[in-house]
CSV table of C-alpha atoms in Angstrom, one decimal:
chain,number,residue,atom,x,y,z
A,232,UNK,CA,74.7,2.0,-107.3
A,233,UNK,CA,76.3,1.5,-103.9
A,234,UNK,CA,73.2,-0.4,-102.7
A,235,UNK,CA,73.5,-2.8,-105.7
A,236,UNK,CA,77.2,-3.3,-105.0
A,237,UNK,CA,76.5,-4.0,-101.3
A,238,UNK,CA,73.8,-6.5,-102.2
A,239,UNK,CA,76.1,-8.2,-104.7
A,240,UNK,CA,78.9,-8.4,-102.0
A,241,UNK,CA,76.5,-9.9,-99.5
A,242,UNK,CA,75.2,-12.5,-102.1
A,243,UNK,CA,78.7,-13.5,-102.9
A,244,UNK,CA,79.6,-13.9,-99.3
A,245,UNK,CA,76.5,-16.0,-98.6
A,246,UNK,CA,77.2,-18.1,-101.7
A,247,UNK,CA,80.8,-18.8,-100.6
A,248,UNK,CA,79.7,-19.7,-97.0
A,249,UNK,CA,77.1,-22.0,-98.3
A,250,UNK,CA,79.5,-23.6,-100.7
A,251,UNK,CA,82.0,-24.2,-97.9
A,252,UNK,CA,79.2,-25.6,-95.7
A,253,UNK,CA,78.1,-28.0,-98.5
A,254,UNK,CA,81.6,-29.3,-98.9
A,255,UNK,CA,82.2,-30.0,-95.2
A,256,UNK,CA,80.7,-33.0,-93.5
A,257,UNK,CA,78.8,-31.5,-90.6
A,258,UNK,CA,77.0,-34.4,-88.9
A,259,UNK,CA,79.6,-34.8,-86.1
A,260,UNK,CA,79.8,-31.1,-85.5
A,261,UNK,CA,76.0,-30.8,-85.3
A,262,UNK,CA,75.9,-33.7,-82.9
A,263,UNK,CA,78.3,-31.9,-80.6
A,264,UNK,CA,76.4,-28.6,-80.8
A,265,UNK,CA,73.2,-30.4,-79.8
A,266,UNK,CA,74.9,-31.9,-76.8
A,267,UNK,CA,75.7,-28.5,-75.3
A,268,UNK,CA,73.4,-28.2,-72.3
A,269,UNK,CA,72.1,-24.9,-70.9
A,270,UNK,CA,71.0,-26.8,-67.7
A,271,UNK,CA,74.5,-28.0,-67.0
A,272,UNK,CA,75.9,-24.6,-67.7
A,273,UNK,CA,73.4,-23.0,-65.3
A,274,UNK,CA,74.2,-25.6,-62.6
A,275,UNK,CA,77.9,-24.9,-62.9
A,276,UNK,CA,77.5,-21.1,-62.8
A,277,UNK,CA,75.3,-21.4,-59.7
A,278,UNK,CA,77.9,-23.7,-58.1
A,279,UNK,CA,80.7,-21.3,-58.7
A,280,UNK,CA,78.6,-18.4,-57.3
A,281,UNK,CA,77.9,-20.5,-54.3
A,282,UNK,CA,81.5,-20.4,-53.2
A,283,UNK,CA,80.8,-16.8,-52.0
A,284,UNK,CA,84.0,-15.3,-53.4
A,285,UNK,CA,86.6,-16.6,-55.8
A,286,UNK,CA,88.9,-13.7,-55.3
A,287,UNK,CA,92.5,-14.7,-56.2
A,288,UNK,CA,93.7,-14.0,-52.6
A,289,UNK,CA,90.7,-15.6,-50.9
A,290,UNK,CA,90.7,-18.7,-48.7
A,291,UNK,CA,92.3,-21.8,-50.2
A,292,UNK,CA,91.7,-24.2,-47.2
A,293,UNK,CA,87.9,-24.2,-47.0
A,294,UNK,CA,85.9,-26.8,-48.8
A,295,UNK,CA,82.9,-24.5,-49.2
A,296,UNK,CA,84.2,-20.9,-49.7
A,297,UNK,CA,86.9,-19.2,-51.6
A,298,UNK,CA,89.1,-19.8,-54.6
A,299,UNK,CA,90.6,-23.0,-53.3
A,300,UNK,CA,87.2,-24.7,-53.0
A,301,UNK,CA,86.2,-23.5,-56.4
A,302,UNK,CA,89.4,-24.7,-58.0
A,303,UNK,CA,89.1,-28.2,-56.5
A,304,UNK,CA,85.5,-28.4,-57.6
A,305,UNK,CA,86.4,-27.4,-61.2
A,306,UNK,CA,89.2,-30.1,-61.2
A,307,UNK,CA,86.8,-32.7,-59.9
A,308,UNK,CA,84.1,-31.9,-62.5
A,309,UNK,CA,86.6,-32.0,-65.4
A,310,UNK,CA,88.1,-35.2,-64.1
A,311,UNK,CA,84.6,-36.8,-63.9
A,312,UNK,CA,84.0,-35.8,-67.6
A,313,UNK,CA,87.4,-37.2,-68.6
A,314,UNK,CA,86.6,-40.5,-66.9
A,315,UNK,CA,83.2,-40.8,-68.5
A,316,UNK,CA,84.7,-40.0,-71.9
A,317,UNK,CA,87.3,-42.8,-71.7
A,318,UNK,CA,90.2,-41.0,-70.2
A,319,UNK,CA,91.7,-39.3,-73.2
A,320,UNK,CA,91.1,-35.9,-71.6
A,321,UNK,CA,94.1,-35.2,-69.3
A,322,UNK,CA,93.2,-33.0,-66.3
A,323,UNK,CA,95.8,-31.4,-64.0
A,324,UNK,CA,96.4,-28.6,-61.7
A,325,UNK,CA,99.4,-26.5,-62.6
A,326,UNK,CA,100.6,-24.4,-59.7
A,327,UNK,CA,103.1,-21.6,-59.5
A,328,UNK,CA,104.1,-18.9,-57.1
A,329,UNK,CA,103.1,-15.3,-58.1
A,330,UNK,CA,105.5,-12.8,-56.5
A,331,UNK,CA,104.2,-9.8,-54.6
A,332,UNK,CA,103.1,-7.0,-57.0
A,333,UNK,CA,100.6,-4.3,-57.6
A,334,UNK,CA,97.5,-6.4,-56.9
A,335,UNK,CA,99.1,-9.3,-55.0
A,336,UNK,CA,100.2,-8.2,-51.5
A,337,UNK,CA,102.5,-11.2,-50.9
A,338,UNK,CA,104.0,-14.2,-52.8
A,339,UNK,CA,101.0,-16.4,-53.5
A,340,UNK,CA,100.4,-19.8,-54.9
A,341,UNK,CA,98.1,-19.7,-57.9
A,342,UNK,CA,96.7,-22.8,-59.8
A,343,UNK,CA,95.7,-23.1,-63.4
A,344,UNK,CA,93.3,-26.0,-64.0
A,345,UNK,CA,94.3,-27.4,-67.4
A,346,UNK,CA,92.5,-30.2,-69.4
A,347,UNK,CA,94.3,-31.4,-72.4
A,348,UNK,CA,92.8,-33.4,-75.3
A,349,UNK,CA,95.7,-34.8,-77.3
A,350,UNK,CA,95.7,-34.5,-81.1
A,351,UNK,CA,96.5,-37.3,-83.5
A,352,UNK,CA,98.4,-37.8,-86.7
A,353,UNK,CA,100.6,-35.3,-88.4
A,354,UNK,CA,98.8,-32.3,-86.9
A,355,UNK,CA,99.3,-33.3,-83.3
A,356,UNK,CA,102.0,-30.7,-82.9
A,357,UNK,CA,99.4,-27.9,-83.3
A,358,UNK,CA,97.8,-26.6,-80.1
A,359,UNK,CA,94.5,-24.7,-79.7
A,360,UNK,CA,93.7,-23.1,-76.3
A,361,UNK,CA,90.4,-22.0,-74.9
A,362,UNK,CA,90.0,-20.4,-71.5
A,363,UNK,CA,87.8,-18.7,-68.9
A,364,UNK,CA,88.9,-17.2,-65.6
A,365,UNK,CA,87.5,-18.7,-62.4
A,366,UNK,CA,88.5,-15.8,-60.0
A,367,UNK,CA,86.1,-13.0,-59.2
A,368,UNK,CA,86.1,-9.6,-57.5
A,369,UNK,CA,83.7,-6.9,-56.2
A,370,UNK,CA,84.1,-3.1,-56.0
A,371,UNK,CA,87.4,-3.3,-54.3
A,372,UNK,CA,89.9,-5.3,-56.3
A,373,UNK,CA,91.8,-6.1,-53.1
A,374,UNK,CA,88.8,-7.3,-51.1
A,375,UNK,CA,89.5,-11.0,-50.6
A,376,UNK,CA,86.9,-11.5,-47.9
A,377,UNK,CA,83.7,-9.8,-49.1
A,378,UNK,CA,81.0,-11.4,-51.4
A,379,UNK,CA,82.1,-11.5,-55.0
A,380,UNK,CA,79.7,-13.8,-56.8
A,381,UNK,CA,81.2,-13.4,-60.3
A,382,UNK,CA,78.3,-15.0,-62.1
A,383,UNK,CA,79.0,-13.3,-65.4
A,384,UNK,CA,82.6,-12.3,-64.8
A,385,UNK,CA,83.6,-15.0,-65.3
A,386,UNK,CA,81.7,-18.0,-64.1
A,387,UNK,CA,79.9,-17.7,-67.5
A,388,UNK,CA,83.2,-18.2,-69.4
A,389,UNK,CA,84.5,-20.9,-67.0
A,390,UNK,CA,81.2,-22.9,-67.3
A,391,UNK,CA,81.3,-22.5,-71.1
A,392,UNK,CA,84.9,-23.9,-71.3
A,393,UNK,CA,84.0,-26.7,-68.9
A,394,UNK,CA,81.0,-27.7,-71.2
A,395,UNK,CA,83.3,-27.6,-74.2
A,396,UNK,CA,85.8,-29.9,-72.6
A,397,UNK,CA,83.1,-32.4,-71.5
A,398,UNK,CA,81.4,-32.5,-74.9
A,399,UNK,CA,84.6,-32.6,-77.0
A,400,UNK,CA,86.4,-35.1,-74.8
A,401,UNK,CA,84.5,-38.0,-76.5
A,402,UNK,CA,85.8,-37.1,-79.9
A,403,UNK,CA,89.2,-37.2,-81.7
A,404,UNK,CA,90.8,-34.2,-83.3
A,405,UNK,CA,93.9,-33.7,-85.3
A,406,UNK,CA,95.2,-30.8,-83.2
A,407,UNK,CA,95.6,-30.8,-79.5
A,408,UNK,CA,93.0,-28.8,-77.6
A,409,UNK,CA,93.7,-27.2,-74.2
A,410,UNK,CA,90.8,-26.2,-72.0
A,411,UNK,CA,91.8,-23.9,-69.2
A,412,UNK,CA,90.3,-22.3,-66.1
A,413,UNK,CA,92.7,-19.7,-64.9
A,414,UNK,CA,93.0,-17.5,-61.7
A,415,UNK,CA,94.4,-14.1,-61.2
A,416,UNK,CA,92.7,-12.4,-64.2
A,417,UNK,CA,91.4,-9.6,-62.0
A,418,UNK,CA,94.8,-9.2,-60.4
A,419,UNK,CA,96.6,-8.7,-63.7
A,420,UNK,CA,96.0,-11.7,-66.1
A,421,UNK,CA,98.3,-13.8,-63.9
A,422,UNK,CA,97.3,-17.4,-64.6
A,423,UNK,CA,97.1,-16.9,-68.4
A,424,UNK,CA,100.4,-15.0,-68.4
A,425,UNK,CA,102.1,-17.9,-66.6
A,426,UNK,CA,100.8,-20.5,-69.0
A,427,UNK,CA,101.7,-18.4,-72.1
A,428,UNK,CA,105.1,-17.6,-70.7
A,429,UNK,CA,105.8,-21.3,-70.2
A,430,UNK,CA,104.4,-22.2,-73.6
A,431,UNK,CA,106.6,-19.7,-75.4
A,432,UNK,CA,109.7,-20.9,-73.5
A,433,UNK,CA,108.9,-24.5,-74.5
A,434,UNK,CA,108.2,-23.5,-78.1
A,435,UNK,CA,104.7,-24.8,-77.9
A,436,UNK,CA,103.0,-24.3,-81.3
A,437,UNK,CA,99.9,-22.4,-80.1
A,438,UNK,CA,98.0,-21.9,-83.4
A,439,UNK,CA,95.0,-20.2,-81.7
A,440,UNK,CA,93.9,-19.0,-78.3
A,441,UNK,CA,90.3,-18.0,-77.3
A,442,UNK,CA,89.3,-16.5,-74.0
A,443,UNK,CA,85.7,-16.3,-73.0
A,444,UNK,CA,85.2,-13.4,-70.5
A,445,UNK,CA,81.8,-11.8,-69.6
A,446,UNK,CA,79.7,-14.0,-72.0
A,447,UNK,CA,76.7,-14.4,-69.8
A,448,UNK,CA,74.1,-11.8,-70.8
A,449,UNK,CA,72.4,-10.7,-73.9
A,450,UNK,CA,70.9,-7.6,-72.3
A,451,UNK,CA,72.4,-4.1,-72.0
A,452,UNK,CA,72.0,-1.4,-69.3
A,453,UNK,CA,69.7,0.6,-71.6
A,454,UNK,CA,67.3,-2.2,-72.3
A,455,UNK,CA,69.0,-3.6,-75.4
A,456,UNK,CA,68.5,-7.3,-76.1
A,457,UNK,CA,70.2,-9.4,-78.7
A,458,UNK,CA,70.5,-13.1,-77.9
A,459,UNK,CA,71.8,-13.8,-81.3
A,460,UNK,CA,75.0,-11.7,-81.3
A,461,UNK,CA,78.4,-12.2,-79.8
A,462,UNK,CA,81.4,-9.8,-79.9
A,463,UNK,CA,84.8,-11.1,-81.0
A,464,UNK,CA,87.8,-8.9,-80.4
A,465,UNK,CA,90.6,-9.8,-82.8
A,466,UNK,CA,93.6,-7.6,-83.5
A,467,UNK,CA,97.2,-8.8,-83.5
A,468,UNK,CA,98.8,-5.5,-84.6
A,469,UNK,CA,98.2,-3.4,-81.5
A,470,UNK,CA,100.2,-5.6,-79.0
A,471,UNK,CA,103.0,-6.0,-81.5
A,472,UNK,CA,103.3,-2.2,-81.9
A,473,UNK,CA,103.2,-1.7,-78.2
A,474,UNK,CA,106.0,-4.2,-77.6
A,475,UNK,CA,108.2,-3.0,-80.4
A,476,UNK,CA,107.8,0.6,-79.4
A,477,UNK,CA,108.7,-0.2,-75.8
A,478,UNK,CA,111.8,-2.2,-77.0
A,479,UNK,CA,113.0,0.6,-79.3
A,480,UNK,CA,112.7,3.0,-76.4
A,481,UNK,CA,114.7,0.7,-74.2
A,482,UNK,CA,111.8,0.2,-71.8
A,483,UNK,CA,110.8,-3.2,-70.3
A,484,UNK,CA,108.1,-4.5,-72.7
A,485,UNK,CA,105.9,-6.1,-70.0
A,486,UNK,CA,107.2,-9.6,-69.2
A,487,UNK,CA,107.6,-10.7,-72.8
A,488,UNK,CA,111.3,-11.6,-73.3
A,489,UNK,CA,113.6,-10.4,-75.9
A,490,UNK,CA,113.4,-13.7,-77.8
A,491,UNK,CA,109.7,-13.2,-78.3
A,492,UNK,CA,110.1,-9.7,-79.5
A,493,UNK,CA,112.8,-10.8,-82.0
A,494,UNK,CA,110.6,-13.6,-83.2
A,495,UNK,CA,107.7,-11.3,-83.8
A,496,UNK,CA,109.9,-8.8,-85.6
A,497,UNK,CA,111.2,-11.6,-87.9
A,498,UNK,CA,107.8,-13.2,-88.6
A,499,UNK,CA,105.3,-10.3,-88.5
A,500,UNK,CA,107.1,-7.2,-89.7
A,501,UNK,CA,107.4,-8.4,-93.3
A,502,UNK,CA,103.6,-8.9,-93.3
A,503,UNK,CA,103.1,-5.3,-92.2
A,504,UNK,CA,105.5,-4.0,-94.8
A,505,UNK,CA,103.5,-5.9,-97.4
A,506,UNK,CA,100.2,-4.3,-96.4
A,507,UNK,CA,99.1,-7.2,-94.2
A,508,UNK,CA,98.3,-5.2,-91.1
A,509,UNK,CA,94.7,-6.6,-91.1
A,510,UNK,CA,95.9,-10.1,-92.1
A,511,UNK,CA,98.1,-11.2,-89.1
A,512,UNK,CA,97.4,-14.6,-87.7
A,513,UNK,CA,95.0,-13.2,-85.1
A,514,UNK,CA,92.9,-11.6,-87.8
A,515,UNK,CA,92.8,-14.9,-89.7
A,516,UNK,CA,91.7,-16.6,-86.5
A,517,UNK,CA,88.9,-14.1,-86.1
A,518,UNK,CA,87.7,-14.6,-89.6
A,519,UNK,CA,87.7,-18.4,-89.1
A,520,UNK,CA,85.7,-18.2,-85.9
A,521,UNK,CA,83.1,-15.9,-87.3
A,522,UNK,CA,82.6,-18.0,-90.5
A,523,UNK,CA,82.5,-21.3,-88.6
A,524,UNK,CA,80.0,-20.1,-86.0
A,525,UNK,CA,77.7,-18.4,-88.4
A,526,UNK,CA,77.7,-21.4,-90.8
A,527,UNK,CA,76.9,-23.9,-88.0
A,528,UNK,CA,74.4,-21.6,-86.2
A,529,UNK,CA,72.0,-20.0,-88.7
A,530,UNK,CA,70.8,-16.6,-87.5
A,531,UNK,CA,73.6,-16.2,-85.0
A,532,UNK,CA,76.1,-13.3,-85.7
A,533,UNK,CA,79.6,-13.0,-84.5
A,534,UNK,CA,80.5,-9.3,-84.6
A,535,UNK,CA,84.1,-9.2,-85.6
A,536,UNK,CA,85.8,-6.2,-84.0
A,537,UNK,CA,89.4,-5.4,-85.1
A,538,UNK,CA,90.6,-4.2,-81.7
A,539,UNK,CA,92.5,-6.1,-79.1
A,540,UNK,CA,89.8,-5.5,-76.5
A,541,UNK,CA,87.4,-2.8,-75.2
A,542,UNK,CA,88.8,0.6,-74.1
A,543,UNK,CA,90.4,0.5,-70.7
A,544,UNK,CA,89.9,-3.3,-70.4
A,545,UNK,CA,91.9,-6.4,-71.0
A,546,UNK,CA,91.5,-10.2,-70.9
A,547,UNK,CA,93.5,-13.4,-70.8
A,548,UNK,CA,94.2,-13.4,-74.5
A,549,UNK,CA,96.6,-10.4,-74.1
A,550,UNK,CA,99.5,-12.4,-72.6
A,551,UNK,CA,99.3,-14.7,-75.7
A,552,UNK,CA,99.2,-11.8,-78.1
A,553,UNK,CA,102.2,-10.3,-76.4
A,554,UNK,CA,104.2,-13.5,-77.2
A,555,UNK,CA,103.3,-13.6,-80.8
A,556,UNK,CA,100.4,-16.1,-80.6
A,557,UNK,CA,97.1,-15.6,-82.4
A,558,UNK,CA,94.6,-14.8,-79.6
A,559,UNK,CA,91.1,-13.4,-79.4
A,560,UNK,CA,88.4,-12.6,-76.9
A,561,UNK,CA,84.7,-13.4,-77.0
A,562,UNK,CA,82.4,-11.1,-75.0
A,563,UNK,CA,78.6,-10.5,-74.8
A,564,UNK,CA,77.0,-7.9,-77.1
A,565,UNK,CA,76.4,-5.3,-74.4
A,566,UNK,CA,77.6,-4.8,-70.9
A,567,UNK,CA,75.7,-3.7,-67.8
A,568,UNK,CA,78.3,-2.1,-65.4
A,569,UNK,CA,75.9,-2.3,-62.5
A,570,UNK,CA,76.5,-6.1,-62.7
A,571,UNK,CA,80.3,-5.9,-63.0
A,572,UNK,CA,82.9,-5.3,-60.3
A,573,UNK,CA,80.2,-4.3,-57.8
A,574,UNK,CA,79.5,-5.1,-54.1
A,575,UNK,CA,76.1,-6.9,-54.1
A,576,UNK,CA,73.5,-4.4,-52.8
A,577,UNK,CA,70.3,-2.5,-53.7
A,578,UNK,CA,70.4,1.4,-54.0
A,579,UNK,CA,67.4,3.5,-55.0
A,580,UNK,CA,65.6,0.5,-56.3
A,581,UNK,CA,68.6,-0.6,-58.5
A,582,UNK,CA,70.1,-4.1,-57.8
A,583,UNK,CA,73.9,-4.1,-58.1
A,584,UNK,CA,76.2,-7.1,-58.2
A,585,UNK,CA,77.3,-9.9,-60.6
A,586,UNK,CA,74.4,-12.3,-59.7
A,587,UNK,CA,73.1,-15.4,-61.5
A,588,UNK,CA,69.7,-13.8,-62.0
A,589,UNK,CA,71.3,-11.5,-64.5
A,590,UNK,CA,72.8,-14.4,-66.6
A,591,UNK,CA,71.0,-15.8,-69.6
A,592,UNK,CA,72.0,-19.5,-69.5
A,593,UNK,CA,70.7,-20.2,-73.0
A,594,UNK,CA,72.8,-17.5,-74.3
A,595,UNK,CA,75.9,-18.9,-72.6
A,596,UNK,CA,75.1,-22.2,-74.3
A,597,UNK,CA,75.1,-20.5,-77.6
A,598,UNK,CA,78.4,-18.9,-76.8
A,599,UNK,CA,79.8,-22.4,-76.1
A,600,UNK,CA,78.4,-23.6,-79.4
A,601,UNK,CA,80.1,-20.7,-81.2
A,602,UNK,CA,83.4,-21.7,-79.6
A,603,UNK,CA,82.8,-25.3,-80.4
A,604,UNK,CA,82.1,-24.7,-84.1
A,605,UNK,CA,85.3,-22.7,-84.4
A,606,UNK,CA,87.5,-25.0,-82.4
A,607,UNK,CA,86.3,-28.3,-83.9
A,608,UNK,CA,86.5,-27.2,-87.5
A,609,UNK,CA,90.0,-25.7,-86.9
A,610,UNK,CA,91.2,-28.8,-85.0
A,611,UNK,CA,90.0,-31.0,-87.9
A,612,UNK,CA,91.7,-28.7,-90.4
A,613,UNK,CA,95.3,-28.7,-91.6
A,614,UNK,CA,98.0,-26.3,-90.4
A,615,UNK,CA,98.3,-22.9,-92.1
A,616,UNK,CA,100.0,-23.0,-95.5
A,617,UNK,CA,103.7,-22.0,-95.4
A,618,UNK,CA,105.7,-19.6,-97.6
A,619,UNK,CA,102.8,-18.1,-99.6
A,620,UNK,CA,104.0,-15.7,-102.2
A,621,UNK,CA,102.2,-13.3,-104.7
A,622,UNK,CA,104.2,-12.9,-107.9
A,623,UNK,CA,104.8,-9.2,-108.3
A,624,UNK,CA,107.7,-9.3,-110.7
A,625,UNK,CA,105.7,-8.1,-113.7
A,626,UNK,CA,103.0,-5.6,-114.5
A,627,UNK,CA,99.8,-7.6,-115.1
A,628,UNK,CA,96.1,-7.5,-114.2
A,629,UNK,CA,96.2,-11.1,-113.2
A,630,UNK,CA,97.4,-12.6,-109.9
A,631,UNK,CA,99.7,-15.5,-109.5
A,632,UNK,CA,100.1,-17.1,-106.1
A,633,UNK,CA,102.5,-19.9,-105.1
A,634,UNK,CA,103.2,-21.7,-101.8
A,635,UNK,CA,105.1,-24.6,-100.2
A,636,UNK,CA,103.2,-27.9,-100.4
A,637,UNK,CA,102.1,-29.4,-97.1
A,638,UNK,CA,103.6,-32.7,-95.9
A,639,UNK,CA,100.4,-33.5,-94.0
A,640,UNK,CA,98.8,-36.6,-95.6
A,641,UNK,CA,95.4,-35.4,-94.7
A,642,UNK,CA,95.7,-32.3,-96.9
A,643,UNK,CA,93.4,-32.9,-100.0
A,644,UNK,CA,94.1,-29.6,-101.7
A,645,UNK,CA,94.2,-25.9,-101.4
A,646,UNK,CA,91.8,-23.0,-101.5
A,647,UNK,CA,92.5,-19.4,-102.5
A,648,UNK,CA,90.3,-16.8,-100.8
A,649,UNK,CA,90.0,-13.1,-101.4
A,650,UNK,CA,88.1,-10.0,-100.4
A,651,UNK,CA,87.8,-6.4,-101.2
A,652,UNK,CA,90.3,-4.3,-99.2
A,653,UNK,CA,87.5,-2.7,-97.2
A,654,UNK,CA,85.9,-6.0,-96.2
A,655,UNK,CA,86.7,-7.7,-92.9
A,656,UNK,CA,85.6,-11.2,-94.1
A,657,UNK,CA,86.6,-13.4,-97.1
A,658,UNK,CA,84.1,-12.9,-99.9
A,659,UNK,CA,85.1,-15.3,-102.7
A,660,UNK,CA,87.1,-18.5,-103.0
A,661,UNK,CA,88.4,-21.0,-105.5
A,662,UNK,CA,89.5,-24.6,-104.8
A,663,UNK,CA,92.6,-25.4,-106.8
A,664,UNK,CA,93.3,-29.0,-106.0
A,665,UNK,CA,96.8,-30.0,-105.3
A,666,UNK,CA,98.3,-27.2,-107.3
A,667,UNK,CA,100.9,-25.0,-105.6
A,668,UNK,CA,101.1,-22.2,-108.2
A,669,UNK,CA,97.9,-20.7,-109.6
A,670,UNK,CA,97.1,-17.7,-111.7
A,671,UNK,CA,93.7,-16.0,-111.3
A,672,UNK,CA,92.0,-13.4,-113.6
A,673,UNK,CA,91.8,-11.0,-110.6
A,674,UNK,CA,93.9,-7.9,-110.1
A,675,UNK,CA,96.2,-8.2,-107.2
A,676,UNK,CA,96.0,-4.4,-106.9
A,677,UNK,CA,92.3,-4.5,-105.9
A,678,UNK,CA,91.9,-7.3,-103.4
A,679,UNK,CA,93.5,-9.1,-100.5
A,680,UNK,CA,94.4,-12.8,-101.0
A,681,UNK,CA,94.8,-15.7,-98.6
A,682,UNK,CA,95.6,-19.4,-99.2
A,683,UNK,CA,94.2,-22.2,-97.1
A,684,UNK,CA,95.0,-25.9,-96.9
A,685,UNK,CA,91.9,-28.1,-97.0
A,686,UNK,CA,91.6,-31.5,-95.4
A,687,UNK,CA,90.1,-34.7,-96.9
A,688,UNK,CA,87.0,-34.0,-94.9
A,689,UNK,CA,86.6,-30.5,-96.4
A,690,UNK,CA,87.8,-28.5,-93.4
A,691,UNK,CA,89.9,-25.4,-94.3
A,692,UNK,CA,92.8,-24.2,-92.0
A,693,UNK,CA,93.6,-20.6,-91.2
A,694,UNK,CA,94.4,-18.5,-94.2
A,695,UNK,CA,98.0,-17.4,-94.9
A,696,UNK,CA,98.7,-13.9,-96.3
A,697,UNK,CA,101.0,-13.9,-99.4
A,698,UNK,CA,104.2,-11.9,-99.2
A,699,UNK,CA,105.2,-10.3,-102.6
A,700,UNK,CA,107.8,-12.0,-104.7
A,701,UNK,CA,109.8,-9.3,-106.4
């Protein structure tokens, strides 16, 4: 019986995904996916490795070695792509002074390389961010002089983001897309934290943030090999709980300010109280990225993991999560720790070090394609639906949902999605046209609902969880 139910669930999910694919014009997306070049990605990874070390505290004056040379080369590469694409991609270096701290021994100038592709129309106020970190390290996190090739961690993520920027710069999207190469990740997520801090202070509407970190290898340290799988860490609850717990205990909650905490309390706690602990904006982003990549790349699997990151590890999405933004991390399916945070060497026949010979450049290209599918379909989609409610005022085995109509002229209608409570992904859907109040013959007690706005081209935005109307 359980096997039959599982088979039925898989069939329904496949049918839903196929129906959504059929409704969405995919030619332009497929053209972009085809443009992603493993050869360009390989060349950029090897170039970054060639700077010897990209340690955050390494030389900034040399033209051939250190983080300064790497940063100027990244800027030049992105600027060349912007010029060849007609100049819409805006490339700039955003510098700031990081004060002395645990892993920074003196006040140090750090520079985020930021390439912005402006959106258009009513959705241009929405911002999507994708990043990789261009700094590197070896066994000693404070060694700014020794070799630290950083081919996988994180030249792979940086090269993927550069490829995304160069491919997508020639197209137009409704939402603004920000492509970032950031420093200071190994010293404490410093570049990402600075950008997220400034974005929150300026009330930038960051609808989604993706970091690509350690995305270069499809092989594990025990001989595992899966070039068709990518891990996606997506959990918005854990950082919220940590911040609120710290605030209630009168402890400094990291560097997130009181306004951010108050905003998260006001916006997210009602969702938790309504049973939406797995339906926060970060969870909805994870579902979107998984569905978009798997639909655009048959045979490729995005493994959705509802954790903020791996145990004892962190990435550049965390400063965004801590400020209430939806943020996720892509990472390879396995990790070989002989090739992470190691001085390059050979011991007992084992080669240690984060070297380019341990990077699968075709796999990095597929990671870039997975990012591209998620970003493009979201950037062409409408903003999330507002004020979604589930009518819970009467006892009934039906479900009535209502929501605020969108003022975006590109919205063609709405889609209700739902899933069993033990499923991580949406399983069924129903397009309801321009209606903003709909009753379905489905018991609200047995499933989880979401409502999406759908564009005239058929692209669906992130799902919104319904709060109960009592």
